[in-house]
PDB file of C-alpha atoms in Angstrom:
ATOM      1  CA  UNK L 139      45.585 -29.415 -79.497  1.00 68.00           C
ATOM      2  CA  UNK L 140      42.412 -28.230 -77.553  1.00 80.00           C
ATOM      3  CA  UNK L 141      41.783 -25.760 -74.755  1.00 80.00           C
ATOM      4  CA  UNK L 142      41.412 -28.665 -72.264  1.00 83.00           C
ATOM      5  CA  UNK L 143      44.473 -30.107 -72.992  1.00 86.00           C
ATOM      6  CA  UNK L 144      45.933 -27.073 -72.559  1.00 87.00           C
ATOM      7  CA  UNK L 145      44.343 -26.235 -69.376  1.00 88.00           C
ATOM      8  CA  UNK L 146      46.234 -27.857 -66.595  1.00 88.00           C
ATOM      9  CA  UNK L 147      49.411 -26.538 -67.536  1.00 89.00           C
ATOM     10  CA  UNK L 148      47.820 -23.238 -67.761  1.00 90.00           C
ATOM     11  CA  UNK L 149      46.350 -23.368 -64.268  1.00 91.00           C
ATOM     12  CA  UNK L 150      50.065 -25.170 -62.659  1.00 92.00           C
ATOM     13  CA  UNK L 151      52.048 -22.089 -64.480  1.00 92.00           C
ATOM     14  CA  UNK L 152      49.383 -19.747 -62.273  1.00 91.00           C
ATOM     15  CA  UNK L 153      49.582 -21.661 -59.702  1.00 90.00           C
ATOM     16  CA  UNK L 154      53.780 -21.450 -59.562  1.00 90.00           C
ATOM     17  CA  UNK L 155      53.587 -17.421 -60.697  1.00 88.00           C
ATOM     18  CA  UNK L 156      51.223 -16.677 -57.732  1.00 87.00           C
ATOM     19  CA  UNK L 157      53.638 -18.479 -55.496  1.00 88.00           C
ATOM     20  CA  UNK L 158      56.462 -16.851 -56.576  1.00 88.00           C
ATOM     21  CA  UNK L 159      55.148 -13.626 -56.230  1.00 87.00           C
ATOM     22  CA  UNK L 160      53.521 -14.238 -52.681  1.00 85.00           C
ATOM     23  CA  UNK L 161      56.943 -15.034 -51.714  1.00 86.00           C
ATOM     24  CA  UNK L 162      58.591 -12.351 -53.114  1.00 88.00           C
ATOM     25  CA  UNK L 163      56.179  -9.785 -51.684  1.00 88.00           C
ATOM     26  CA  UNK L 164      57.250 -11.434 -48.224  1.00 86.00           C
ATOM     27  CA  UNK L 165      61.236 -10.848 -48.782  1.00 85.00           C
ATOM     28  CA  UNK L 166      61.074  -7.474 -49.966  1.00 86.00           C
ATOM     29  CA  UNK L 167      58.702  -6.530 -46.859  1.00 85.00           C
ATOM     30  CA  UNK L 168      61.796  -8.551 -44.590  1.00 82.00           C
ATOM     31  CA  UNK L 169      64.040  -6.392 -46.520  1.00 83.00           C
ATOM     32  CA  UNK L 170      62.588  -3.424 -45.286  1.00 84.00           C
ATOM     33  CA  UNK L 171      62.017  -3.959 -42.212  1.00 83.00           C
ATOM     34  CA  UNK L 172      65.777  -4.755 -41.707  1.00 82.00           C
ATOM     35  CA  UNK L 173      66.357  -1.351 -43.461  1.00 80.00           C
ATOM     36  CA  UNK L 174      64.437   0.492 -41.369  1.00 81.00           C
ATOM     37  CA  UNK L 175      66.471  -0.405 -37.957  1.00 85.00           C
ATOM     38  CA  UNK L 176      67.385   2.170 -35.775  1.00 88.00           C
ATOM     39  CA  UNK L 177      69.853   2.190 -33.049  1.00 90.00           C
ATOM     40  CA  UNK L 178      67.432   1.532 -29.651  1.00 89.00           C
ATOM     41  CA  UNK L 179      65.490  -0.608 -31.222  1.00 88.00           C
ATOM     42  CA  UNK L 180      64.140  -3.939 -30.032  1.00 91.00           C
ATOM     43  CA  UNK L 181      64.550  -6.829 -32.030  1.00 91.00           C
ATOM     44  CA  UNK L 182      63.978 -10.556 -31.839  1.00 91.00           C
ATOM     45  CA  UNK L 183      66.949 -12.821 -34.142  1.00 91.00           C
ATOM     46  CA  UNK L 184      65.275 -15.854 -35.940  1.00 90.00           C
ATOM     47  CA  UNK L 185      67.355 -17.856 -33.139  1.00 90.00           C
ATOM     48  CA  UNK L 186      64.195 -16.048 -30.604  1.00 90.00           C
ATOM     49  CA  UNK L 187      66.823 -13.913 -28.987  1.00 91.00           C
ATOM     50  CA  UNK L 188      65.623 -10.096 -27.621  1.00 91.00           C
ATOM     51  CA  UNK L 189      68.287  -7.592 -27.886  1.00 92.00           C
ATOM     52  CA  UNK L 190      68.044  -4.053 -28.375  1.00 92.00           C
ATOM     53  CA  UNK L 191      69.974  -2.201 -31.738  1.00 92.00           C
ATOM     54  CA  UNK L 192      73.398  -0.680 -31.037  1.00 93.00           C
ATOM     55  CA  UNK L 193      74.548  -0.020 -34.255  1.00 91.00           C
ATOM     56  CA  UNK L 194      73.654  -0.868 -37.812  1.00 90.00           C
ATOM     57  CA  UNK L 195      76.137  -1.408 -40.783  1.00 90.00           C
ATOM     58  CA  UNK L 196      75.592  -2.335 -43.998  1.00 87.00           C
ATOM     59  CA  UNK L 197      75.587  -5.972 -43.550  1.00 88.00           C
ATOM     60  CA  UNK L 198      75.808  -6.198 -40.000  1.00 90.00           C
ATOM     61  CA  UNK L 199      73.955  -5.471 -37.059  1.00 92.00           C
ATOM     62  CA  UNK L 200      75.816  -4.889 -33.823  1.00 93.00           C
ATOM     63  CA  UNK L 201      73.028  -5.794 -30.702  1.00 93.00           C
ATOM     64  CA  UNK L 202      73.518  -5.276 -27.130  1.00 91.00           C
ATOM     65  CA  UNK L 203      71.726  -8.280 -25.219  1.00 88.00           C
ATOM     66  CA  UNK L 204      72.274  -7.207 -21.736  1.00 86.00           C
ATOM     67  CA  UNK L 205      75.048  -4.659 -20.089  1.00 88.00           C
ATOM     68  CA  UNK L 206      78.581  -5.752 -21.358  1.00 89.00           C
ATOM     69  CA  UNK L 207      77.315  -8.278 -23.916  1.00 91.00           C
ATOM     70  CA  UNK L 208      77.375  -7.232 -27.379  1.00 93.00           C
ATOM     71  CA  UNK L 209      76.799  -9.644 -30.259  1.00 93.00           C
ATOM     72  CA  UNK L 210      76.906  -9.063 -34.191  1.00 93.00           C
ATOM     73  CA  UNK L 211      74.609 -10.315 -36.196  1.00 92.00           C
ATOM     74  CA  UNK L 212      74.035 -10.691 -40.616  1.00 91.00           C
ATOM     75  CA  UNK L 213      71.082  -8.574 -40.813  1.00 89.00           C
ATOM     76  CA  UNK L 214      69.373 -11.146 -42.445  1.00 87.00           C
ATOM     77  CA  UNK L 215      69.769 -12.908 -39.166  1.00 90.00           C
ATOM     78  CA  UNK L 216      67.126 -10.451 -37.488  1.00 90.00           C
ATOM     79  CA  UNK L 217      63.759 -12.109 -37.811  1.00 88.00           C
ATOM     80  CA  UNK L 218      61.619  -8.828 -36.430  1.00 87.00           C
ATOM     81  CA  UNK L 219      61.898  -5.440 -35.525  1.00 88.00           C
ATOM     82  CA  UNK L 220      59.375  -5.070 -32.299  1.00 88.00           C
ATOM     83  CA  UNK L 221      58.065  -1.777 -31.300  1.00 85.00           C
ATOM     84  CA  UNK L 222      58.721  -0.428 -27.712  1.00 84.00           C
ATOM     85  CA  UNK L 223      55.909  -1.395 -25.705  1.00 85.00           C
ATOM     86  CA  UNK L 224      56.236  -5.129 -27.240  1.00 86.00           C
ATOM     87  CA  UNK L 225      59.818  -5.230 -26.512  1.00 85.00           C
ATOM     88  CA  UNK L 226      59.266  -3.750 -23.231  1.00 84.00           C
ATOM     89  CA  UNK L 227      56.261  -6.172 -22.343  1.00 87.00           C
ATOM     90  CA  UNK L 228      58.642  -9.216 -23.730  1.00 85.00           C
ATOM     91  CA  UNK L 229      61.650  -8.515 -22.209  1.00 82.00           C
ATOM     92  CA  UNK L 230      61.155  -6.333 -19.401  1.00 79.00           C
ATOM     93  CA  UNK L 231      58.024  -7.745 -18.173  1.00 81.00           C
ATOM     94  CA  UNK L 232      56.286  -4.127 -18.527  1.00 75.00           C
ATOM     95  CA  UNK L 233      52.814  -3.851 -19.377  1.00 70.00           C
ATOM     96  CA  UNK L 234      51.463  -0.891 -21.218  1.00 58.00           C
ATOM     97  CA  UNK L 235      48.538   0.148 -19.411  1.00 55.00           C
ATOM     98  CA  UNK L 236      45.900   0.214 -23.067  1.00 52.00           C
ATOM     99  CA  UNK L 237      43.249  -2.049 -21.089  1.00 53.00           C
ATOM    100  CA  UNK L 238      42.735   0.139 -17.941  1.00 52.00           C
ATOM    101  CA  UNK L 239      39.113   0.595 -18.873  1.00 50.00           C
ATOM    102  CA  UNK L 240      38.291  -3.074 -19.680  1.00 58.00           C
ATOM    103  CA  UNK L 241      37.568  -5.265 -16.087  1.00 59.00           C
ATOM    104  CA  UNK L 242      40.544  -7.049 -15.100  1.00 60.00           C
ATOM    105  CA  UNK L 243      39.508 -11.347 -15.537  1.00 63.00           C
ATOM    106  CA  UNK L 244      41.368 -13.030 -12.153  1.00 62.00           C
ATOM    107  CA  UNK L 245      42.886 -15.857 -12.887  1.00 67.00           C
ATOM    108  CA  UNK L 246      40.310 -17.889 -10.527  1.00 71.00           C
ATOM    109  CA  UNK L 247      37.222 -19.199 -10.201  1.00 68.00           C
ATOM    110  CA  UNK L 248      36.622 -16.774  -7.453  1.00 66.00           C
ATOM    111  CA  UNK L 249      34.583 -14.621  -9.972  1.00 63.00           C
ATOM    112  CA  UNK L 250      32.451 -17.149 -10.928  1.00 66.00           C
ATOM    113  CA  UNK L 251      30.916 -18.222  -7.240  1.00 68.00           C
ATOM    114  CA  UNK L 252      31.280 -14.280  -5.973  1.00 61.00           C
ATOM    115  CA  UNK L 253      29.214 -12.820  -3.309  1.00 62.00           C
ATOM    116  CA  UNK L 254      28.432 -10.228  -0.794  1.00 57.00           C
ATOM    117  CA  UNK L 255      28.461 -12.608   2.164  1.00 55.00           C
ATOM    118  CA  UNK L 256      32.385 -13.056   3.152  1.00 56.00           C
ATOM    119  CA  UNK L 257      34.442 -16.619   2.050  1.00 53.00           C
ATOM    120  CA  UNK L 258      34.092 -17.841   5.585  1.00 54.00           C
ATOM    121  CA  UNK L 259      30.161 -17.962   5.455  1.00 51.00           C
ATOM    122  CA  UNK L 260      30.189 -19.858   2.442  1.00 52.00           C
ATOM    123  CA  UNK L 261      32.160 -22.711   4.182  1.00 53.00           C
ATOM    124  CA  UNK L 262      29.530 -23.265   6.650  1.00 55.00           C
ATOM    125  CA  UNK L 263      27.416 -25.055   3.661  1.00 62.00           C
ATOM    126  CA  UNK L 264      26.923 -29.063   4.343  1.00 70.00           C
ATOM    127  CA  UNK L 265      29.981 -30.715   2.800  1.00 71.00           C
ATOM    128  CA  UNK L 266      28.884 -33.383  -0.137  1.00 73.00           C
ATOM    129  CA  UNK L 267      29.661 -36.992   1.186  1.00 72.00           C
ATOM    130  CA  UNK L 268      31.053 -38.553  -2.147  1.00 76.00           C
ATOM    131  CA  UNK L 269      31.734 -42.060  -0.922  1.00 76.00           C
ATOM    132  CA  UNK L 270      29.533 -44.905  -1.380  1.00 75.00           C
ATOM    133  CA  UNK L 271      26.233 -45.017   0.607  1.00 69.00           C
ATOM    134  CA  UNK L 272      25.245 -48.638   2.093  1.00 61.00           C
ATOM    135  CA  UNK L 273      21.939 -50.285   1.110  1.00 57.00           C
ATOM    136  CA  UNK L 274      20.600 -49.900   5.144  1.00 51.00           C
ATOM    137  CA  UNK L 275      19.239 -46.391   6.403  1.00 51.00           C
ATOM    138  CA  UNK L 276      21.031 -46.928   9.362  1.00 53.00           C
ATOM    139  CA  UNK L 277      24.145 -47.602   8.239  1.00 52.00           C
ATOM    140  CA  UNK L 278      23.783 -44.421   5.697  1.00 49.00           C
ATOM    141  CA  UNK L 279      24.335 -41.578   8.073  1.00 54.00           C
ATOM    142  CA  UNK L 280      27.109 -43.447   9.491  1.00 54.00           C
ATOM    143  CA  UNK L 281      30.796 -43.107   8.275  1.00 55.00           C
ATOM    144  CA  UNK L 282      32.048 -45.958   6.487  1.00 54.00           C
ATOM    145  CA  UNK L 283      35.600 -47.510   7.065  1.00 53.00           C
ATOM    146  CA  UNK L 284      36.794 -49.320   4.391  1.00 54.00           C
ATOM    147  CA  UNK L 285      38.299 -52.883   5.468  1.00 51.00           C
ATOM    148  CA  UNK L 286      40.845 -53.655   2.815  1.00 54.00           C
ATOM    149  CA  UNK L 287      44.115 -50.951   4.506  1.00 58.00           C
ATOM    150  CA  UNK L 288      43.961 -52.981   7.611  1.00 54.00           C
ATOM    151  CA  UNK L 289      43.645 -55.823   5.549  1.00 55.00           C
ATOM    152  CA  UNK L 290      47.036 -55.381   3.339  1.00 54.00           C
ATOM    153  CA  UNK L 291      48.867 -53.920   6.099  1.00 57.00           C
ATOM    154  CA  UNK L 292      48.854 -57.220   8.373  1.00 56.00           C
ATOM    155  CA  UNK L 293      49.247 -59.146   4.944  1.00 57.00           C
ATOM    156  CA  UNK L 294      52.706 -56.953   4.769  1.00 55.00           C
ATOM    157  CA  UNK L 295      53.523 -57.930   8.314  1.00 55.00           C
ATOM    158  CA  UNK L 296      53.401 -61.630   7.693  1.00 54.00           C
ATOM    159  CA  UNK L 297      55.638 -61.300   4.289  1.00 56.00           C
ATOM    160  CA  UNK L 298      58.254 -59.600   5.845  1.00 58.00           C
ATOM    161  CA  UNK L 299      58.609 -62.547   9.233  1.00 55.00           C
ATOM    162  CA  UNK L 300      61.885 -64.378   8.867  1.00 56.00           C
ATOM    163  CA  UNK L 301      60.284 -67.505   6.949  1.00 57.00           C
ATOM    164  CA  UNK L 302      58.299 -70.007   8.832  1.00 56.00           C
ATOM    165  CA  UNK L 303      57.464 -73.386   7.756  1.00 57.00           C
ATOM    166  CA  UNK L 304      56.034 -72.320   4.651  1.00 58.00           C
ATOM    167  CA  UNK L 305      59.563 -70.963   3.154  1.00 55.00           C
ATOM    168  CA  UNK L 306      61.260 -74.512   3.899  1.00 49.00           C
TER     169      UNK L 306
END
């Protein structure tokens, strides 16, 4: 048998180690995380509920989800341990102030079209006539009324008469 024969098989067992090992790496760092639960901590379940740590056993994890609610959980049923400003910005709605020197981004366009004048000024600008112009320069600069309303509301009146000599 040659090398090249050989080599495919060589590179699928590498292949398989490197995934085994990859995965693994990623249980034993679970493993450890779970281990390292405190009591106070928050934590997120692999269902996606928040609860904070009220007691930890050696299977078991007892959390409290909210005042008189407390739920056990396998620990292997904890899917990450979040530190306390996550937990707190997740669950509590409270933002840790890290980005007080950064500008704050509105959530607007009002930013992009500011000025000094004030919002009323800026109204007085010609509004932009978006409807269709006719051919004529003297019809231009006059509104337009468009026909076809009128038209289909006395086309409703007629359907709904009692039947004339057309329904016979």
């Amino acid at each position: 048998m040659s090398l090249v024969t050989l080599l495919p098989f060589i590179v699928l067992i590498g292949a398989m180690f490197l995934m085994t090992r990859s995965a693994k790496k990623k249980q034993q760092q679970a493993a450890n995380m779970r281990n390292e639960m405190q009591p106070g901590t928050g934590v997120r379940t692999i269902g996606g509920m928040y609860a904070t740590v009220k007691e930890v056993n050696e299977d078991t994890v007892l959390l409290d989800a909210g005042p008189g609610v407390e739920l056990l959980f396998a620990k292997n049923a904890i899917g990450a341990v979040l530190s306390d400003d996550e937990y707190n910005r997740i669950v509590h709605g409270i933002e840790h102030d890290l980005k007080s020197d950064m500008d704050v981004v509105p959530d607007d366009a009002s930013s992009l079209t500011e000025t000094d004048a004030p919002a009323d000024a800026a109204s007085d600008d010609k509004s932009v006539d978006l409807g269709k112009k006719a051919a004529d320069d003297e019809t231009a600069d006059e509104p337009t009324v468009d026909a076809a309303p009128a038209e289909a509301q006395t086309d409703e009146k007629a359907k709904k008469s009692d039947g004339g000599s057309e329904a016979k």
